[in-house]
XYZ file of C-alpha atoms in Angstrom:
444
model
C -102.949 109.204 -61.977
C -101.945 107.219 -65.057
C -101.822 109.087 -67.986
C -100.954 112.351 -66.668
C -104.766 113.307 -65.670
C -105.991 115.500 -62.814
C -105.564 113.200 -59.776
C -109.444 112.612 -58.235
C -109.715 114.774 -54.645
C -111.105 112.926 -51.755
C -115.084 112.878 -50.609
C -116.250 115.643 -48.691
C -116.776 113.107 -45.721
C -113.169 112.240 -45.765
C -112.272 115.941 -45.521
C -114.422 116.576 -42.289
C -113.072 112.956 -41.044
C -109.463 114.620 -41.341
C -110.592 117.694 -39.968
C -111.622 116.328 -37.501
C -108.967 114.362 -36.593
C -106.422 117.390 -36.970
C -108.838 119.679 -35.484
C -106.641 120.791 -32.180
C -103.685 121.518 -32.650
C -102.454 122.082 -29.125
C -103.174 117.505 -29.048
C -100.591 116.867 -31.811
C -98.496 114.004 -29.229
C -97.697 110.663 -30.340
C -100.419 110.612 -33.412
C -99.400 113.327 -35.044
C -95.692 111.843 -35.388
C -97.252 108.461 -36.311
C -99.409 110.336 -39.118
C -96.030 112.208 -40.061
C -93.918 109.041 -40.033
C -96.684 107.399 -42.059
C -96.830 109.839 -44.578
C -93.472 109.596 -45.659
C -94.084 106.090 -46.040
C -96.779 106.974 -48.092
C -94.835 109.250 -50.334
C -92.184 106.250 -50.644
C -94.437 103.694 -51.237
C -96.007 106.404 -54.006
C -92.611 106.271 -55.390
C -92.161 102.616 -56.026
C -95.755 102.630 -57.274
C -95.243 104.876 -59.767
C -91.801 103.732 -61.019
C -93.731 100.073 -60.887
C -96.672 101.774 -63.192
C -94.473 102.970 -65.508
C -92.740 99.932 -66.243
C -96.357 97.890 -66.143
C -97.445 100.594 -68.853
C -94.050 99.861 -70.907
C -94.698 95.671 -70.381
C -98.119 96.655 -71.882
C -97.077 98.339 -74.929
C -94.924 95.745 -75.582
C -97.245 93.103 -74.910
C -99.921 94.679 -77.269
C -96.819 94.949 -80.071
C -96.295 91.569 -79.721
C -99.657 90.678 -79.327
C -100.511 92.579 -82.562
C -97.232 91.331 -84.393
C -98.836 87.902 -83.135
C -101.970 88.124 -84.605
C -100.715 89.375 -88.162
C -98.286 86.291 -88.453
C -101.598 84.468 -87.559
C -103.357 85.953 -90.187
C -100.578 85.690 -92.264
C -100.416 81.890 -91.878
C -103.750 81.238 -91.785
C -103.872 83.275 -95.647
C -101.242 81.323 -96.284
C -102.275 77.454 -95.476
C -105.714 78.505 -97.125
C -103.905 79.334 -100.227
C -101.874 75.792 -99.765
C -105.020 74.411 -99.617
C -106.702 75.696 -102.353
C -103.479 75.236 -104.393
C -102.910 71.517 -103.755
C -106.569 70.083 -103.756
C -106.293 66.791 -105.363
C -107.852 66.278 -108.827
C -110.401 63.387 -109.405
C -109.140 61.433 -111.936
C -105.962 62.034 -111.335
C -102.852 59.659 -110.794
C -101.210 60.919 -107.345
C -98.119 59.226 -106.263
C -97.558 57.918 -102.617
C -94.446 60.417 -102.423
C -96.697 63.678 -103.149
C -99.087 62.221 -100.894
C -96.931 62.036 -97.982
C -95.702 65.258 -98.482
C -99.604 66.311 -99.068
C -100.009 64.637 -95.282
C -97.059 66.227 -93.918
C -98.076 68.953 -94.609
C -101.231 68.760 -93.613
C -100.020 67.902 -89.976
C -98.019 70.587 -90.359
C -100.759 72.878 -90.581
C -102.871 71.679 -87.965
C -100.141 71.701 -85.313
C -98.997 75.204 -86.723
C -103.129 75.796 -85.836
C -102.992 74.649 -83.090
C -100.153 75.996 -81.560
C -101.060 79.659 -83.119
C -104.643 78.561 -81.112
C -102.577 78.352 -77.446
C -100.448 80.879 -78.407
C -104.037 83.638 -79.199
C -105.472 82.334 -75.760
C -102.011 82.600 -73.814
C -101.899 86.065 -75.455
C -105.675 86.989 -74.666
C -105.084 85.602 -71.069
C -102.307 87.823 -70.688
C -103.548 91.063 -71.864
C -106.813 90.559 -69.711
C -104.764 89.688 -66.588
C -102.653 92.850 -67.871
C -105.796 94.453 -68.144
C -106.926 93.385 -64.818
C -103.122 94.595 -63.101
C -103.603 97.480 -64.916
C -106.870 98.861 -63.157
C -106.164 97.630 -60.004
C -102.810 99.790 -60.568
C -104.573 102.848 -61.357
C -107.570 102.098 -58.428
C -104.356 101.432 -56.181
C -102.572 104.803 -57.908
C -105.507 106.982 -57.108
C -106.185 105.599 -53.433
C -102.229 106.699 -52.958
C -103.213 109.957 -54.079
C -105.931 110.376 -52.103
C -103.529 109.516 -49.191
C -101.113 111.551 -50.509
C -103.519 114.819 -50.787
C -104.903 114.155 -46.905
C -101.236 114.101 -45.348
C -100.450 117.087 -47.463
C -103.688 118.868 -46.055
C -101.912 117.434 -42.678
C -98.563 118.874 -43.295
C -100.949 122.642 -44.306
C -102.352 122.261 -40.904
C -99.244 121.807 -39.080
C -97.725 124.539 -40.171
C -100.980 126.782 -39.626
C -100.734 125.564 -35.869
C -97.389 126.243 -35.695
C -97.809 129.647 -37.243
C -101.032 130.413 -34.820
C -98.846 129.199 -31.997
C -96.164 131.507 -32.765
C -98.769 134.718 -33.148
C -100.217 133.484 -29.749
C -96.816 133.659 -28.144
C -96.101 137.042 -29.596
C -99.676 138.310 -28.269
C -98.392 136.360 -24.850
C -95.592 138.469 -24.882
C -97.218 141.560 -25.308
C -99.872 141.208 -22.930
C -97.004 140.162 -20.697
C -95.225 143.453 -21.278
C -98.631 145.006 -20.543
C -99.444 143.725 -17.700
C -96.101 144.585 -16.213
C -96.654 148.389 -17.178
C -99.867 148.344 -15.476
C -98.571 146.404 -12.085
C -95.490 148.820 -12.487
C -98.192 151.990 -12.398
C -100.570 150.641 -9.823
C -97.320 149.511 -7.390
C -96.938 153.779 -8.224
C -100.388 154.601 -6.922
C -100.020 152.438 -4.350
C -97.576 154.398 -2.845
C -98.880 158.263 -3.737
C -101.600 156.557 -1.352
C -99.625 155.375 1.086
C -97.688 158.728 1.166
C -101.418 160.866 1.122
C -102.282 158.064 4.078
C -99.186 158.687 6.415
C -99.811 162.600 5.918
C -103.649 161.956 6.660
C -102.585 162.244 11.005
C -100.165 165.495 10.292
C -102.958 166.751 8.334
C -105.716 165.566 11.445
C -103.220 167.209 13.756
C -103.216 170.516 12.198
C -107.361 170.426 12.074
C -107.585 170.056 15.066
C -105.201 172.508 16.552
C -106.812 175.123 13.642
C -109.936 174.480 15.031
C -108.509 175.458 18.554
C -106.764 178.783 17.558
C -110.197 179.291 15.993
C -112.060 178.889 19.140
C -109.597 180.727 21.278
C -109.495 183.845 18.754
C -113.179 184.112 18.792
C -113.453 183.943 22.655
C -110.843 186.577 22.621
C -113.043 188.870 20.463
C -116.214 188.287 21.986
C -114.072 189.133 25.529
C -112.913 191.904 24.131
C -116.016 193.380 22.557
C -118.088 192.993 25.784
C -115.100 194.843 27.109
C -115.951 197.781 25.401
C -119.405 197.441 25.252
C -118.843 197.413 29.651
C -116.417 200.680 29.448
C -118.490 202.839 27.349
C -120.921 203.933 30.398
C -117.508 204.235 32.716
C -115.779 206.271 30.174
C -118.670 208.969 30.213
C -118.733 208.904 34.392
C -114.625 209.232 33.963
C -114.829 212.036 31.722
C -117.717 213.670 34.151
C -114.978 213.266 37.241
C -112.161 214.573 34.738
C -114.176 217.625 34.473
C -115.088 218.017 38.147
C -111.454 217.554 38.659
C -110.196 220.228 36.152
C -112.700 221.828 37.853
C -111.383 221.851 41.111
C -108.439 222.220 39.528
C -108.729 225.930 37.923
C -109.979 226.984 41.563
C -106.973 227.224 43.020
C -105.438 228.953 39.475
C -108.093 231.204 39.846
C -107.882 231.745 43.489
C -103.958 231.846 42.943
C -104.910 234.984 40.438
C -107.363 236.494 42.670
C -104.403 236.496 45.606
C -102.003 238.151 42.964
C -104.625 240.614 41.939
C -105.630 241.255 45.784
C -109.541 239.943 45.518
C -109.207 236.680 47.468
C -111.213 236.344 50.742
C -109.780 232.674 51.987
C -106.060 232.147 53.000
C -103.885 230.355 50.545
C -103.548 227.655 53.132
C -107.374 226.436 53.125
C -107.754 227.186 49.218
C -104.503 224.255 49.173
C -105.945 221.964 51.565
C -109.319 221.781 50.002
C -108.075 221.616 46.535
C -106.060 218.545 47.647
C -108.548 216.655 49.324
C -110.675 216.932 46.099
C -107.991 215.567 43.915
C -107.728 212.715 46.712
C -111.379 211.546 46.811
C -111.841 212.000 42.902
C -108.317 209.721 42.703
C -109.999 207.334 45.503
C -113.248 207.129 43.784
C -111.541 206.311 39.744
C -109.502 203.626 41.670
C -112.541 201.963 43.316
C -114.293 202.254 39.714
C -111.562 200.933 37.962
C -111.698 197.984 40.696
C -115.156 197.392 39.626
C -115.053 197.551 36.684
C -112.095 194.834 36.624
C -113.986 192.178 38.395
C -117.029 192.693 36.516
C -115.017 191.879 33.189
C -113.813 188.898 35.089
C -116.951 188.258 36.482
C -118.318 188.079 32.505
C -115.721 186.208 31.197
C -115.733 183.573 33.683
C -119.874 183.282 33.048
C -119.180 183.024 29.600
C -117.079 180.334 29.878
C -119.605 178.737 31.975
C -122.029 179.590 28.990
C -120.047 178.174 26.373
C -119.365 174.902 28.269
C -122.332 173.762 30.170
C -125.934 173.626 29.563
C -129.381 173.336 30.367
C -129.904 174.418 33.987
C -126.024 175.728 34.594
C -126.348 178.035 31.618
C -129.973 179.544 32.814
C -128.215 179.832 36.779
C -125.333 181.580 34.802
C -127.650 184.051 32.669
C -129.337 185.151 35.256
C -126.331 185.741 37.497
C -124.965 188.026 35.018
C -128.036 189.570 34.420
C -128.305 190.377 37.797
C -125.255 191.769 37.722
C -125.436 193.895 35.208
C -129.465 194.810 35.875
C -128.409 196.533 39.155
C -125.544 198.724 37.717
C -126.604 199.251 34.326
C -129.158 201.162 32.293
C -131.271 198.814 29.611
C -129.192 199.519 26.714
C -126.453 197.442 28.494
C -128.833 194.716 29.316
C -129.930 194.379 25.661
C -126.098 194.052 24.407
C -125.612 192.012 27.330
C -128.307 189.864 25.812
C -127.171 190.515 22.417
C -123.501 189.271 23.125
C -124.909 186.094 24.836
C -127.252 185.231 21.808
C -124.443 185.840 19.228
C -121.627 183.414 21.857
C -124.283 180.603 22.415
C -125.417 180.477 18.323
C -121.444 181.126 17.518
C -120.771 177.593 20.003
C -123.077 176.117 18.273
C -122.318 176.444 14.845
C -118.535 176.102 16.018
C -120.009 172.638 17.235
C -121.736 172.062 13.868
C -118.645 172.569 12.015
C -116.886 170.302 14.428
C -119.197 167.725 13.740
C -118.952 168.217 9.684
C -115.189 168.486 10.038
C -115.266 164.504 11.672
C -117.262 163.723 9.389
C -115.841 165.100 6.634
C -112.412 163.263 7.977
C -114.471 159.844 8.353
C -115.342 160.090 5.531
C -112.195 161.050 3.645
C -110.469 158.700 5.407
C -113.057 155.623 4.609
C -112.880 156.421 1.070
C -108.577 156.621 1.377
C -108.818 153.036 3.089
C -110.958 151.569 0.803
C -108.976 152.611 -2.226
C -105.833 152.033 -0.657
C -107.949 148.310 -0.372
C -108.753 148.290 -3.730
C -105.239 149.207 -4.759
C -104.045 146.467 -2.986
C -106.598 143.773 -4.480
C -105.734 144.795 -7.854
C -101.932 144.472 -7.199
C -102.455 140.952 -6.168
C -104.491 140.242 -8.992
C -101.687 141.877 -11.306
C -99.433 139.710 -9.268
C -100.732 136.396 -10.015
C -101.698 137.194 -13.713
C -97.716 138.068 -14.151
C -97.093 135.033 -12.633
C -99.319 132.781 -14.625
C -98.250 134.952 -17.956
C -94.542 134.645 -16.601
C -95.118 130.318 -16.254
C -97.030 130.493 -20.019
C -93.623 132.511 -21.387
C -91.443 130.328 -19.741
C -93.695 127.459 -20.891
C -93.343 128.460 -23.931
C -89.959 129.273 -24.673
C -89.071 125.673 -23.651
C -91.597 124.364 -26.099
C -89.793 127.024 -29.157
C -86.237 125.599 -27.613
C -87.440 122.047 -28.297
C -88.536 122.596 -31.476
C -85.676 124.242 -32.324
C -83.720 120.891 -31.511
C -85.893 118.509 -33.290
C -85.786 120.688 -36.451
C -81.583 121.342 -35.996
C -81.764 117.082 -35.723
C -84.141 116.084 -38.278
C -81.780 118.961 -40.818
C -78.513 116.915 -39.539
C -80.349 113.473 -39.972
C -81.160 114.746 -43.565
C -78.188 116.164 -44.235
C -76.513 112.229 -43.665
C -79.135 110.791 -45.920
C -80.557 109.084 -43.674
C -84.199 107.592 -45.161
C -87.436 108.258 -43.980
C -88.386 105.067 -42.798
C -85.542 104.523 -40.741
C -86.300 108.284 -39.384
C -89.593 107.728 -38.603
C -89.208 104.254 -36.794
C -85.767 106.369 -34.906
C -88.863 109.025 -33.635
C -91.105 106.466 -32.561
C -88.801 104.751 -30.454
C -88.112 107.830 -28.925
C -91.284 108.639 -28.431
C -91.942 105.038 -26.599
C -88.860 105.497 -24.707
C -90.156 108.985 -23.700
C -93.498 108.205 -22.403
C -92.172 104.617 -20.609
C -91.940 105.719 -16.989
C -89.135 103.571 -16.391
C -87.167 105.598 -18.354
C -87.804 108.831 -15.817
């Protein structure tokens, strides 16, 4: 402002009218380079103004010196011609000569067209100094507009640079998230394939259940075999051990009858004592052999109904019990048909809990291997969706970088342009044609 006083700041309308217009930051195109190119223009234009107001403040002074300097010489003369005046009235009375008179008249005329003139000369100098007046407040109105002008573009420069600035945290956030996200595809591409190693074991590991579950089965048919085994040879045992005696029995006769002969007390020959003793030890051999035969094919017999027990059902199974207990009813005393009985309750609940766990163990496998699938699913989803937000954070940083490399240009040109002194106005209408050029589509 003139004067050196605090320049006036612009109306709070104004302010949310700029706002407003510089409000996005990511829209700064062809406008914001017209604004830019027009605020230089503005700071020139400032420049003239001011060097203009200084020398219209300097033409004032001296126009009010002279003014002033005018007015006491008016004064001055005006003094003056009233103290010619009063000095040279003429006397009544008095003789004047026509010489004195003239010079009376002369001046007289003198005077009046020293009046007048000093007359034009005050309005002249009153027209000036209001029209100097006038220049001079539409210099400072035109002063403080240019200042108002002058504060907006600098409030437009402020929020260039904060956009610039925000742009440049939003890249390094870009680049982090970036680095992020390609830790976090990098350790779910990892799980993915812990899963699909636990999936390729999951038939191995099926496999191996299954031929567990088999030994399992064939061990416990084995022990139930072998328990009704002995549970069938305990009555036989006690039989064998009766014939044993009979036949270590029959046995000591002939030792005994062999000592009678040597002591002279025997009343049979040797010959019949032999014979009979032999034909013992024959029928006791023939009668263990035809047990032991028996006792064979009723094992078989049992563990070919219990086969037929643990595989069939229903009516088989009953046909089945009841052939072995008649089997066993005949030949047997109670306490075999009760662990007969026994063994068959304990095989048929043992087949079906073996069936139970069967059934829990597929299950248990369905189930394991639904909840394998769907994460390996789930895995996979996410993947993609890591996939495609790399790729769209990948096209932003690429996006980006060419947007920091083109800045980088324009600011490396505009600091060669100023370093050749090249002016403002001939930069900004350079940019502008290169904008125009830019966005023609003839020009690709």
């Amino acid at each position: 402002a003139s004067g050196g006083g605090s320049s006036p700041s612009p109306s709070p309308a104004q302010r949310r009218a700029f706002g407003c217009r510089l409000g996005s930051p990511g829209s700064c195109t062809r406008e914001c380079y017209e604004e830019i190119v027009a605020l230089e223009e503005a700071e020139d234009r400032i420049g003239k103004l001011e060097d203009e107001n200084a020398s219209l403040r300097e033409l004032v002074e001296d126009m009010r010196a002279a003014l002033q300097s005018s007015d006491a010489r008016c004064l001055a003369l005006q003094v003056g011609l009233w103290k010619s005046h009063s000095k040279h009235k003429p006397r009544e009375g008095r003789f004047v000569s026509p010489r004195t008179l003239a010079s009376h008249n002369n001046v007289a005329n003198s005077s009046n067209s020293n009046l007048k003139s000093l007359q034009n000369l005050i309005h002249e100098i009153e027209y000036l100094h209001s029209s100097r007046e006038w220049q001079v407040e539409e210099t400072v109105s035109l002063n403080q507009r240019l200042e108002q002008e002058l504060w907006s573009c600098k409030e437009a420069v402020a929020a260039l640079e904060d956009s610039n600035r925000l742009l440049k945290t939003e890249q390094a956030s870009m680049r982090r998230k970036v680095e992020e996200a390609r830790q976090a595809l990098l350790s779910g591409l990892e799980k993915v394939k812990d899963l699909e190693a636990k999936a390729s074991r999951v038939p191995a590991l099926q496999r191996h259940v299954v031929q567990m579950e088999s030994e399992l089965h064939y061990y416990r048919c084995r022990r139930f075999a072998s328990r009704l085994v002995f549970l069938h040879e305990v009555p036989g045992t006690v039989r064998f051990g009766g014939s044993q005696d009979a036949v270590m029995a029959n046995n000591s006769t002939p030792q005994k009858q062999q000592r009678g002969l040597l002591n002279g007390t025997t009343s049979m020959p040797v010959e019949e004592q032999l014979f009979r003793s032999v034909e013992g030890q024959a029928a006791s051999d023939e009668e263990e052999d035809k047990r032991a035969g028996d006792q064979q094919r009723q094992v078989e017999e049992v563990k070919r109904i219990l086969t037929r027990l643990s595989c069939c059902g229903g009516r088989c199974g009953d046909e089945a019990l009841e052939k072995l207990m008649f089997r066993f009813g005949s030949s047997r005393s109670e306490e075999c048909h009760s662990a007969v009985m026994e063994l068959l309750e304990r095989v048929t609940r043992l087949h079906k809990e073996l069936k139970l766990k069967e059934s829990r163990t597929e299950m248990n496998m369905d189930q394991m291997k639904d909840c394998l699938v769907q994460e390996l699913q789930q895995r996979a989803e996410d993947t993609e969706l890591l996939t495609v937000e790399l790729q769209s954070l990948e096209r932003e940083k690429v996006r980006l970088s060419l947007v920091e490399e083109k800045l980088v240009d324009i600011l490396q040109l505009l600091q060669q342009l100023r370093d050749l002194n090249v002016s403002r106005r001939t930069l900004g209408k350079m940019l502008l044609s290169t904008l125009e050029s830019g966005s023609n589509p003839q020009h690709g």
